[in-house]
XYZ file of C-alpha atoms in Angstrom:
245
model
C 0.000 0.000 0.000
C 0.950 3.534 -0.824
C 1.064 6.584 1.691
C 1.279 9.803 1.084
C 2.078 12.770 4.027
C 2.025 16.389 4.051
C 1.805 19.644 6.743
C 3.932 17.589 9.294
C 1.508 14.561 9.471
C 1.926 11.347 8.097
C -0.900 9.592 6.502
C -0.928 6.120 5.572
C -3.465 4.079 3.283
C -3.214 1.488 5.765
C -5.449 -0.004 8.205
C -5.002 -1.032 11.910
C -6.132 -3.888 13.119
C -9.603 -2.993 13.274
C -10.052 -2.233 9.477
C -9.702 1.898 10.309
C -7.389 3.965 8.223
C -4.555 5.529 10.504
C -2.758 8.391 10.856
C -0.063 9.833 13.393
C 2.067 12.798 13.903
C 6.025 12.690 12.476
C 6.859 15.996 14.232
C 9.525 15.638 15.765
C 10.090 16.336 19.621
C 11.881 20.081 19.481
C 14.356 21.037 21.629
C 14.123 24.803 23.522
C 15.727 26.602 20.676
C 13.801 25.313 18.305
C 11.008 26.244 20.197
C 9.251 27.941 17.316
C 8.989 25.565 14.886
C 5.830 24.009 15.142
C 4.055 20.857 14.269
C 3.351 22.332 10.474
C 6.548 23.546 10.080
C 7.771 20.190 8.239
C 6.305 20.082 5.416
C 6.290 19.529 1.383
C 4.146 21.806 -0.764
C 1.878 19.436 -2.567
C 2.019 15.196 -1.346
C 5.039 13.303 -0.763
C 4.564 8.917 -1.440
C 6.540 6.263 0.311
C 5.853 2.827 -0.867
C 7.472 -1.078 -0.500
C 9.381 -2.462 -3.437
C 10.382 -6.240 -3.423
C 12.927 -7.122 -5.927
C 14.461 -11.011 -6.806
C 17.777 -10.947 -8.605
C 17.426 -13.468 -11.085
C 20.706 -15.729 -12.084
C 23.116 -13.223 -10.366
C 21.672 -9.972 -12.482
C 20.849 -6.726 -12.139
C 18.852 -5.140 -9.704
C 17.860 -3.025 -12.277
C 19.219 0.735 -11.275
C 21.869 3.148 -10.886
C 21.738 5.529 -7.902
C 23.663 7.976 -6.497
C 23.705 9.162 -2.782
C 21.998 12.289 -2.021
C 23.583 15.085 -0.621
C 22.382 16.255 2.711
C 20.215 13.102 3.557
C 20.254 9.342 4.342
C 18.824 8.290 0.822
C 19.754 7.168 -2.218
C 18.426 8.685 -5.378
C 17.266 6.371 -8.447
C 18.716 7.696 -11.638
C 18.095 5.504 -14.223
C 16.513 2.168 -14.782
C 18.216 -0.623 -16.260
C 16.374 -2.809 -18.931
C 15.890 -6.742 -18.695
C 16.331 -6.365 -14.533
C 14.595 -7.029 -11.787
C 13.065 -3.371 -10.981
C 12.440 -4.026 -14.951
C 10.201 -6.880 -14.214
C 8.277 -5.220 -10.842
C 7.793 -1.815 -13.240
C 5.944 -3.836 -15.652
C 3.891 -6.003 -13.453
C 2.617 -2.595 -11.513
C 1.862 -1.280 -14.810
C -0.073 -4.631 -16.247
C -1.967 -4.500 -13.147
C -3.026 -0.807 -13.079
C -0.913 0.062 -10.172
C 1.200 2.817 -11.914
C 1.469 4.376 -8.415
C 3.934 1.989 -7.438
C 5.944 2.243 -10.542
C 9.545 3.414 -9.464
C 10.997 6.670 -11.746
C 14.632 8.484 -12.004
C 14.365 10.965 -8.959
C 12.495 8.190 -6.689
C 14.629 8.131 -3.423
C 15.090 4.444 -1.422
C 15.128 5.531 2.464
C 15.320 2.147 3.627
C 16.386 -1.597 2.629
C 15.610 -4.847 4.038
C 15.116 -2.341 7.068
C 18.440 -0.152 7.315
C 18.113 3.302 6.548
C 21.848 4.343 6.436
C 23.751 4.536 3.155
C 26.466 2.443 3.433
C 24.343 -0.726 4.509
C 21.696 0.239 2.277
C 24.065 0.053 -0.635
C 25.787 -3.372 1.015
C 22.520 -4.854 0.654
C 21.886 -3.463 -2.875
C 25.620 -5.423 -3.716
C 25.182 -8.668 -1.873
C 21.501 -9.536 -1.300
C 19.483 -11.831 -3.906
C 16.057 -10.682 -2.410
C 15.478 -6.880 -1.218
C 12.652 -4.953 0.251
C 12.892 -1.079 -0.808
C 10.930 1.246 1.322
C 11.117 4.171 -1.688
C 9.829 7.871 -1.127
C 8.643 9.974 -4.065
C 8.781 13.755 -2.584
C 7.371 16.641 -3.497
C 8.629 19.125 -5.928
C 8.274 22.233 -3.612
C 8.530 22.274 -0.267
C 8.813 24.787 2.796
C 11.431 25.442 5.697
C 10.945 27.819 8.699
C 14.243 29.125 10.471
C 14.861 31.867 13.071
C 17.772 32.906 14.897
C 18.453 35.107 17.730
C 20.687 38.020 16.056
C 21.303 39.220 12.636
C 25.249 38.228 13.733
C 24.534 34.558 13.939
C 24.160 33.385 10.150
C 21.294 31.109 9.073
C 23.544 28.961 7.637
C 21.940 28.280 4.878
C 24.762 29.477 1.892
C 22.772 30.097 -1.533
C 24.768 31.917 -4.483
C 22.939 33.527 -7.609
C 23.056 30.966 -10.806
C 22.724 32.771 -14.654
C 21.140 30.664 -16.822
C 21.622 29.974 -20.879
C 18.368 32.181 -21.455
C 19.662 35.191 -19.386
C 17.583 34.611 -15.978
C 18.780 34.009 -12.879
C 18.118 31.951 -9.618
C 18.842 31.383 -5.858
C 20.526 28.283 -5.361
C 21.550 26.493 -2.092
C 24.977 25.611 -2.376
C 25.598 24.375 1.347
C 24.656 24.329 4.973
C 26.410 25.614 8.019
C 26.271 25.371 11.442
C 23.237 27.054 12.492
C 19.452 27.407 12.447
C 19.181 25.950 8.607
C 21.621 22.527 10.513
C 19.333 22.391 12.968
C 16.447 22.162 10.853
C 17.649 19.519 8.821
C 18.834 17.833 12.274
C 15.308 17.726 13.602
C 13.935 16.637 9.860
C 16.514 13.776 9.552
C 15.574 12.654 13.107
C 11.880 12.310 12.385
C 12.516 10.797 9.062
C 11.153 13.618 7.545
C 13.847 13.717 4.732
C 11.449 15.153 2.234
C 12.101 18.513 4.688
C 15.678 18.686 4.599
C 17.531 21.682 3.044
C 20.013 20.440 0.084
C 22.058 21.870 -1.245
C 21.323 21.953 -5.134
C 17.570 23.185 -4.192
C 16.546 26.863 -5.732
C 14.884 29.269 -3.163
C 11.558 30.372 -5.021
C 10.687 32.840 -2.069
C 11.723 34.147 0.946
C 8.884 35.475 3.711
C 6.811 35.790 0.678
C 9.819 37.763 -1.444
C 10.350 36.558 -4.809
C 12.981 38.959 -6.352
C 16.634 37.885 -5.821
C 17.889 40.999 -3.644
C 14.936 41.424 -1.666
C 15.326 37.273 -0.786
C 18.817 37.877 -0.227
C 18.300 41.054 2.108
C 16.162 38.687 4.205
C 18.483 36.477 4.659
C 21.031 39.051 5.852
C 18.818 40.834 8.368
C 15.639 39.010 9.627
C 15.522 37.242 12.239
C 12.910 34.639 11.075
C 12.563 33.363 7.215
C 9.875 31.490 5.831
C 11.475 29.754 2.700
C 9.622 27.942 -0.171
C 12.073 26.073 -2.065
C 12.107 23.741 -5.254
C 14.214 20.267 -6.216
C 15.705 20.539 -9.550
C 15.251 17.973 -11.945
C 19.050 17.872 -12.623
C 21.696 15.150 -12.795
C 23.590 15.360 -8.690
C 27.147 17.133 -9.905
C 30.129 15.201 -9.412
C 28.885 11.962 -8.564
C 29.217 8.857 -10.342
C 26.553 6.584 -9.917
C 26.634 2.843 -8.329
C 25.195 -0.209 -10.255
């Protein structure tokens, strides 16, 4: 079964023991200076999906995928699928059946296999298992992030540069995180699973406190002391990473 979450509340298609859909609460548990970040302050614009994937490697072959780690988070991103493979197989059999929510696309991000939700067993498992279970998330294109600090000296931490591109217009981009409120964020996102919430770098900053021209984001970020950010994943190849088999 699929689930989908949003506003800081997980929702799951589901049902408990009694036949009744479920829901509970992913916020995390925020520590005093984090005190204003509230319960919808983790959240993707738009639904987020996480559903199971079982894959048997037939005769020693593929998998079926190349991923790459992404940068900033636990999980590995899905860039291409390999033909005559085993994802090959369970993408056709979802779409035979009418199940094309289940059908796993480049961008997809695994979070979790056969249970472990930290790269470098995830990707030991990927290697040396015959039979894996995939918990993959499909996230949201835009999504929000709310950080405040206690004086204009103390940075965000969030470091964005401006990016021309080939038709003359320009962007914000998030090129890294420092120590500070935007770290702390992604700290209490990454501890609640919430990865969909975490700041990476790569992301463009579509608005900041409701500001959509570049300076006027930018002078934000130098002098308030509380941003509301909406930002966007770009559909573009990670940089400087090869991708594993």
């Amino acid at each position: 079964a699929q689930s989908v979450w949003g506003m800081g509340t997980f929702m799951s298609e589901d049902k408990d023991a009694s036949g009744e859909q479920f829901s509970g609460s992913t916020s995390p548990e925020l520590s005093p200076d984090q005190r204003d970040m509230d319960d919808d302050s983790v959240h993707s614009c738009g639904q987020n999906a996480r559903f199971i994937v079982d894959l048997v490697r037939y005769n020693h072959g593929s998998l079926g995928f190349w991923h790459v780690p992404l940068p900033g988070t636990p999980a590995l991103m899905i860039m291409q699928e390999i033909p005559h493979s085993a994802l090959s197989r369970w993408n056709a059999e979802c779409k035979s059946r009418g199940d094309s929510d289940s059908v796993v696309h480049p961008g997809d991000l695994i979070v979790e296999v056969e249970g472990a939700d930290d790269q470098l067993t995830m990707r030991r498992h990927l290697r040396e298992r015959d039979a894996v279970s995939l918990t993959i998330e499909r996230w949201a294109t835009h999504w929000q992030a709310k950080l405040q600090r206690d004086s204009v000296e103390q940075p965000f931490g969030i470091e964005v540069e401006v990016e021309l591109r080939a038709d003359g217009s320009k962007r914000l981009i998030v090129f890294g995180i420092t120590d500070g409120p935007a770290k702390a964020w992604n700290g209490v996102a990454s501890s609640a699973k919430q990865y969909h919430a975490i700041i990476v770098p790569g992301a463009e900053v579509l608005s900041v406190s409701g500001h959509t021209d570049i300076l006027a984001m930018q002078d934000c970020l130098d002098n308030a002391l509380k941003v509301d950010l909406v930002l966007r994943r770009l559909p573009s190849p990670i940089p400087g990473t090869a991708p594993y088999h």
